[in-house]
Coordinates of C-alpha atoms in Angstrom, one line a residue:
Chain A
M26 CA -156.3 52.0 -58.7
N27 CA -156.2 54.6 -61.4
F28 CA -156.1 51.9 -64.0
K29 CA -159.1 50.2 -62.6
R30 CA -161.1 53.5 -62.8
F31 CA -159.9 54.1 -66.3
I32 CA -161.0 50.6 -67.5
T33 CA -164.4 50.9 -65.9
T34 CA -165.0 54.2 -67.5
L35 CA -163.9 52.9 -70.9
I36 CA -166.2 49.8 -70.6
I37 CA -169.2 52.0 -69.7
Y38 CA -168.6 54.4 -72.5
F39 CA -168.2 51.5 -74.9
I40 CA -171.5 49.9 -73.8
F41 CA -173.2 53.2 -74.5
W42 CA -171.6 53.4 -77.9
L43 CA -172.8 49.9 -78.7
A44 CA -176.3 50.6 -77.5
Y45 CA -176.4 53.9 -79.5
T46 CA -175.2 52.6 -82.8
T47 CA -176.9 49.2 -82.4
S48 CA -174.6 47.5 -84.9
L49 CA -171.7 45.0 -84.8
A50 CA -170.0 46.1 -88.0
A51 CA -166.2 46.1 -87.7
N52 CA -165.7 49.8 -88.5
E53 CA -168.3 50.9 -86.0
I54 CA -166.7 48.8 -83.2
I55 CA -163.1 50.1 -84.1
M56 CA -164.3 53.7 -84.1
G57 CA -166.1 53.1 -80.8
I58 CA -163.0 51.7 -79.2
I59 CA -160.9 54.6 -80.3
L60 CA -163.4 57.2 -79.2
S61 CA -164.1 55.7 -75.8
T62 CA -160.4 55.3 -75.1
L63 CA -159.8 58.9 -75.9
L64 CA -162.8 60.1 -73.9
S65 CA -162.0 58.1 -70.9
V66 CA -158.4 59.4 -70.9
F67 CA -159.7 62.8 -70.4
T68 CA -162.7 62.2 -68.3
Y69 CA -162.2 59.2 -66.0
K70 CA -161.3 61.4 -63.1
S71 CA -164.6 63.2 -63.0
F72 CA -166.7 60.2 -64.3
S73 CA -165.7 57.7 -61.7
Q74 CA -165.3 58.0 -57.9
K75 CA -162.2 57.8 -55.9
N76 CA -162.9 55.3 -53.2
P77 CA -166.4 53.8 -53.4
E78 CA -167.6 52.0 -50.4
N79 CA -169.1 48.9 -52.2
N80 CA -167.7 47.0 -55.1
I81 CA -169.1 47.2 -58.6
V82 CA -171.5 44.3 -58.4
V83 CA -173.2 45.5 -55.2
R84 CA -173.5 49.0 -56.8
I85 CA -175.1 47.6 -60.0
I86 CA -177.6 45.5 -57.9
N87 CA -178.5 48.6 -55.9
L88 CA -179.0 50.6 -59.1
I89 CA -181.3 47.9 -60.5
K90 CA -183.3 48.0 -57.2
Y91 CA -183.4 51.8 -57.4
I92 CA -185.0 52.1 -60.8
P93 CA -188.5 50.6 -60.1
V94 CA -188.8 52.6 -56.9
F95 CA -188.0 55.7 -58.9
I96 CA -190.4 55.0 -61.7
I97 CA -193.3 54.2 -59.3
E98 CA -192.6 57.5 -57.5
M99 CA -192.5 59.4 -60.9
V100 CA -195.9 58.0 -62.0
K101 CA -197.4 58.9 -58.6
A102 CA -196.0 62.4 -59.0
N103 CA -197.6 62.8 -62.4
L104 CA -201.0 61.6 -61.1
D105 CA -200.6 64.2 -58.4
V106 CA -199.8 66.9 -60.8
A107 CA -202.7 65.9 -63.0
R108 CA -205.1 66.1 -60.0
R109 CA -203.9 69.6 -59.1
V110 CA -203.8 71.0 -62.6
I111 CA -207.2 69.7 -63.7
N112 CA -209.0 70.6 -60.4
P113 CA -210.5 74.1 -61.1
S114 CA -209.7 75.4 -57.6
L115 CA -206.0 74.6 -57.8
P116 CA -205.4 73.0 -54.3
I117 CA -201.9 74.2 -53.4
N118 CA -200.2 75.4 -50.3
P119 CA -196.5 75.9 -51.1
G120 CA -193.6 76.6 -48.8
I121 CA -189.8 76.2 -48.8
I122 CA -188.3 73.8 -46.3
K123 CA -184.8 72.5 -45.4
I124 CA -184.0 68.9 -45.0
S125 CA -180.7 67.3 -44.1
T126 CA -179.2 64.3 -45.7
D127 CA -176.6 61.7 -44.6
L128 CA -175.2 61.1 -48.1
K129 CA -171.6 62.0 -48.5
S130 CA -170.6 61.9 -52.2
D131 CA -171.5 64.7 -54.6
Y132 CA -173.0 62.3 -57.2
A133 CA -175.3 60.8 -54.5
K134 CA -176.5 64.3 -53.7
L135 CA -177.0 65.1 -57.3
F136 CA -179.1 62.0 -57.8
L137 CA -181.0 62.6 -54.6
A138 CA -181.8 66.1 -55.8
N139 CA -182.9 64.8 -59.1
S140 CA -185.1 62.1 -57.6
I141 CA -186.7 64.6 -55.2
T142 CA -187.5 67.0 -58.1
L143 CA -189.3 64.1 -60.0
T144 CA -191.3 62.8 -57.0
P145 CA -194.7 64.2 -55.8
G146 CA -195.0 67.8 -55.1
T147 CA -191.3 68.7 -54.4
L148 CA -188.7 70.7 -56.2
T149 CA -185.1 71.0 -55.1
L150 CA -183.9 74.6 -55.1
D151 CA -180.4 74.3 -53.8
V152 CA -177.9 71.9 -52.2
K153 CA -175.5 73.4 -49.5
D154 CA -173.2 70.9 -47.7
N155 CA -175.7 68.4 -46.1
N156 CA -178.8 70.5 -46.5
L157 CA -181.3 70.4 -49.4
F158 CA -183.7 73.3 -49.8
I159 CA -187.0 72.1 -51.2
H160 CA -190.0 73.9 -52.5
W161 CA -193.0 71.8 -51.4
I162 CA -196.3 72.4 -53.2
D163 CA -198.4 71.3 -50.3
I164 CA -196.8 71.5 -46.8
E165 CA -198.1 68.4 -45.0
S166 CA -196.2 68.6 -41.8
T167 CA -193.8 71.0 -40.1
D168 CA -191.9 68.2 -38.1
K169 CA -188.4 67.7 -39.5
D170 CA -188.4 63.9 -39.1
I171 CA -191.7 63.4 -40.8
Q172 CA -190.7 65.7 -43.6
K173 CA -187.4 63.9 -44.2
N174 CA -189.3 60.6 -44.2
L175 CA -191.8 61.8 -46.7
I176 CA -189.4 63.4 -49.1
S177 CA -186.2 61.5 -49.2
G178 CA -186.7 58.4 -47.0
K179 CA -187.2 56.0 -49.9
F180 CA -184.1 57.0 -51.8
E181 CA -181.4 57.6 -49.2
D182 CA -180.5 54.0 -48.4
L183 CA -180.5 52.8 -52.1
L184 CA -178.5 55.8 -53.2
G185 CA -176.1 55.3 -50.4
G186 CA -175.6 51.8 -51.7
I187 CA -175.0 53.0 -55.3
F188 CA -172.4 55.7 -54.7
Chain B
M22 CA -194.9 41.3 -81.9
I23 CA -198.3 42.8 -82.3
L24 CA -198.4 43.0 -78.5
L25 CA -195.2 45.1 -78.4
T26 CA -196.6 47.4 -81.1
T27 CA -199.9 48.0 -79.3
L28 CA -198.0 48.6 -76.0
G29 CA -195.7 51.0 -77.8
Y30 CA -198.6 53.0 -79.3
I31 CA -200.4 53.1 -75.9
M32 CA -197.2 54.5 -74.3
I33 CA -196.8 57.1 -77.0
I34 CA -200.4 58.3 -76.5
L35 CA -200.1 58.4 -72.7
G36 CA -196.8 60.2 -73.0
S37 CA -198.2 62.9 -75.3
L38 CA -201.2 63.3 -72.9
F39 CA -198.7 63.9 -70.1
L40 CA -196.9 66.5 -72.3
L41 CA -200.2 68.3 -72.8
L42 CA -200.8 68.1 -69.1
G43 CA -197.4 69.7 -68.4
A44 CA -198.1 72.5 -70.8
L45 CA -201.5 73.1 -69.2
G46 CA -199.8 73.2 -65.8
I47 CA -197.4 75.8 -67.1
V48 CA -200.3 78.0 -68.1
R49 CA -202.6 77.4 -65.2
M50 CA -200.2 77.5 -62.1
P51 CA -200.2 80.8 -60.3
D52 CA -196.5 81.4 -59.7
L53 CA -193.1 80.5 -61.2
Y54 CA -192.1 77.7 -58.8
N55 CA -195.4 75.9 -59.1
R56 CA -195.0 76.2 -62.9
I57 CA -191.6 74.7 -62.8
Q58 CA -192.9 71.7 -60.7
A59 CA -195.8 71.0 -63.0
G60 CA -193.8 71.5 -66.1
T61 CA -190.8 69.4 -65.2
K62 CA -192.5 66.4 -63.7
A63 CA -195.2 66.0 -66.5
T64 CA -192.9 66.7 -69.4
T65 CA -190.2 64.3 -68.1
L66 CA -192.6 61.4 -67.7
G67 CA -194.3 62.3 -71.0
A68 CA -190.9 62.3 -72.8
L69 CA -189.8 59.1 -71.2
S70 CA -193.0 57.2 -72.0
S71 CA -193.4 58.4 -75.6
I72 CA -189.7 58.0 -76.5
I73 CA -189.6 54.4 -75.2
G74 CA -192.9 53.8 -76.9
V75 CA -191.3 54.6 -80.2
G76 CA -188.5 52.2 -79.3
L77 CA -191.1 49.4 -78.7
V78 CA -193.0 50.0 -82.0
N79 CA -189.7 49.8 -83.9
P80 CA -187.5 47.4 -81.9
N81 CA -184.4 48.1 -84.0
W82 CA -184.2 51.5 -82.5
F83 CA -184.9 50.4 -78.9
F84 CA -181.5 51.0 -77.4
K85 CA -181.1 54.3 -79.1
T86 CA -184.4 55.6 -77.9
L87 CA -183.5 54.2 -74.4
I88 CA -180.4 56.3 -74.4
I89 CA -182.3 59.5 -75.5
A90 CA -184.9 58.8 -72.8
I91 CA -182.2 58.4 -70.1
F92 CA -180.5 61.5 -71.2
I93 CA -183.7 63.6 -70.9
V94 CA -184.6 62.1 -67.5
L95 CA -181.2 63.0 -66.2
T96 CA -180.9 66.5 -67.6
N97 CA -184.4 67.9 -67.3
P98 CA -184.5 68.1 -63.5
I99 CA -181.1 69.7 -63.5
G100 CA -182.3 72.4 -65.8
S101 CA -185.4 73.2 -63.8
H102 CA -183.3 73.2 -60.6
S103 CA -181.0 75.7 -62.2
I104 CA -183.8 77.9 -63.3
A105 CA -185.5 77.8 -59.8
R106 CA -182.2 78.7 -58.0
S107 CA -181.3 81.5 -60.4
S108 CA -184.7 83.1 -60.2
Y109 CA -184.8 82.9 -56.5
K110 CA -181.3 84.5 -56.3
S111 CA -182.3 87.2 -58.8
G112 CA -185.0 88.2 -56.3
L113 CA -188.2 86.7 -57.6
K114 CA -190.0 85.9 -54.4
P115 CA -192.4 82.9 -54.4
E116 CA -196.0 83.3 -53.3
L117 CA -196.0 81.0 -50.3
Q118 CA -199.4 80.5 -48.7
S119 CA -198.0 78.5 -45.8
E120 CA -195.4 81.3 -45.3
I121 CA -192.6 78.8 -44.5
D122 CA -189.4 79.9 -46.1
E123 CA -186.2 78.4 -44.8
Y124 CA -184.2 79.6 -47.8
K125 CA -184.1 83.3 -47.0
P126 CA -181.2 85.3 -48.5
E127 CA -179.7 86.0 -45.0
N128 CA -178.9 82.3 -44.7
I129 CA -176.8 82.4 -47.8
Q130 CA -173.3 83.9 -47.4
D131 CA -170.9 82.3 -49.8
E132 CA -172.7 82.4 -53.1
R133 CA -171.6 79.9 -55.8
S134 CA -169.0 78.4 -53.6
D135 CA -170.6 75.0 -54.2
L136 CA -169.9 75.2 -58.0
R137 CA -166.2 75.7 -57.8
Chain C
M25 CA -202.9 56.7 -84.8
L26 CA -199.9 58.9 -84.9
N27 CA -202.0 61.8 -86.3
F28 CA -203.8 61.9 -83.0
V29 CA -200.4 62.0 -81.1
F30 CA -199.3 64.9 -83.3
V31 CA -202.5 66.8 -82.5
L32 CA -201.9 66.4 -78.7
I33 CA -198.2 67.5 -79.2
F34 CA -199.1 70.5 -81.2
L35 CA -201.7 71.5 -78.5
A36 CA -199.0 71.2 -75.9
L37 CA -196.7 73.4 -78.1
I38 CA -199.3 76.0 -78.4
L39 CA -200.0 76.1 -74.7
S40 CA -196.4 76.5 -73.7
G41 CA -195.9 78.9 -76.5
F42 CA -198.6 81.0 -74.9
R43 CA -196.6 81.0 -71.6
F44 CA -193.5 81.8 -73.6
F45 CA -194.9 84.9 -75.2
K46 CA -197.0 86.1 -72.2
G47 CA -194.8 85.1 -69.2
P48 CA -194.6 88.1 -66.8
S49 CA -190.9 87.6 -65.9
S50 CA -188.0 86.3 -67.9
S51 CA -187.7 83.2 -65.7
D52 CA -191.2 82.2 -66.8
R53 CA -190.1 82.5 -70.4
V54 CA -187.1 80.2 -69.6
V55 CA -189.4 77.6 -68.0
A56 CA -191.6 77.7 -71.0
L57 CA -188.5 77.4 -73.3
D58 CA -187.4 74.3 -71.3
T59 CA -190.8 72.7 -71.8
L60 CA -191.0 73.7 -75.4
T61 CA -187.6 72.1 -76.2
T62 CA -188.5 68.8 -74.4
I63 CA -191.8 68.7 -76.4
I64 CA -189.9 69.3 -79.6
S65 CA -187.5 66.5 -78.9
V66 CA -190.5 64.1 -78.4
L67 CA -192.0 65.6 -81.7
L68 CA -188.7 64.7 -83.5
V69 CA -188.7 61.2 -82.1
T70 CA -192.3 60.5 -83.1
S71 CA -191.7 62.1 -86.5
S72 CA -188.9 59.6 -87.0
L73 CA -191.4 56.8 -86.5
F74 CA -193.9 58.6 -88.8
F75 CA -191.4 59.1 -91.7
D76 CA -189.6 55.9 -90.8
N77 CA -186.2 57.6 -90.8
Y78 CA -183.7 57.0 -88.1
I79 CA -181.7 60.2 -88.8
L80 CA -184.3 62.2 -86.9
L81 CA -183.4 60.2 -83.7
D82 CA -179.9 61.5 -83.9
I83 CA -181.2 65.0 -84.5
S84 CA -183.4 64.7 -81.5
F85 CA -180.5 63.6 -79.3
V86 CA -178.3 66.6 -80.3
F87 CA -181.3 68.9 -80.0
A88 CA -181.9 67.7 -76.4
A89 CA -178.2 68.1 -75.5
L90 CA -178.1 71.6 -76.9
S91 CA -181.4 72.8 -75.4
F92 CA -180.1 71.6 -72.0
T93 CA -177.0 73.6 -72.4
S94 CA -178.8 76.6 -73.5
V95 CA -181.2 76.5 -70.5
I96 CA -178.3 76.1 -68.1
V97 CA -176.5 79.0 -69.7
I98 CA -179.5 81.3 -69.7
S99 CA -180.3 80.6 -66.1
R100 CA -176.7 81.3 -65.1
Y101 CA -177.0 84.5 -66.9
L102 CA -180.2 85.4 -65.2
E103 CA -178.6 84.7 -61.8
G104 CA -176.3 87.6 -62.4
G105 CA -173.6 88.2 -59.8
N106 CA -169.9 88.6 -60.4
S107 CA -168.3 85.6 -62.2

């Protein structure tokens, strides 16, 4: 089990090395193997997860599904910011709300917080246990379920599949 | 080839427009938390778009620029999240027109326990 | 073409620099610093295209990593407390 995590980490580091150097020269590859082995000896425990629910193929498929959703939300968020910033009367109505999440792992919560920060009108202030505290630039509803649907509904299932 | 170059330049220009928009948001927004919102979102998309645009104009660098862009997209929201949290905890109250604040200090007992 | 991009980026730098020097609280200055460093990373990447020199890409990557660390450290410092 530990060996599997170690090898996965090593392969991911090595792919990043190859992409960053963008060369197949022998000395670059040898250096890359040495460095990624050293790094994964020290960091595989915090880089990979203990017992992920899905196997690696399902997780990668979910990651590929997640990226377009994320990018579309990000572009929408920017058009929203543009509308608010350029409008002379600054239409904002901010408040801080609390929503709960079903995600278990810390990495999933980190990615959920990041995604929420980059999607329209929301900014994650803090994560405590299963609750996320969110600064919302324009409170649209005070009902918990509607809030949860609007803010994190799109990401939860996909992130639960990745981590 | 010419198509990729054109697309790359369009993405660079759009990205720098978003950077300008983010800076404008930082100047115009009324309080800190709204500034963080405008600043983070606009600069992250601006950086992503213009850095990948550079990679499209010069395809030899594509993967390198992709890694820089991924790094910025991953770290920028963490930075802003950290600033927002620290300024709330150091006592900078947000101006909330809706007066909904479920993150009052009395709800926070064990500070920093989540970081250990 | 790239000259126009540089004009936009310098305008953005001037605007966030304005917030950096004016900012009522120190948190405002840190937000402005965060924005400034992101804009400077983009400036470095576009300069690497302008000068046709890939070294600037590496500089930009290291700069982004260091600025992220500095923003985290400064905000931890502002948070105060006892650790």
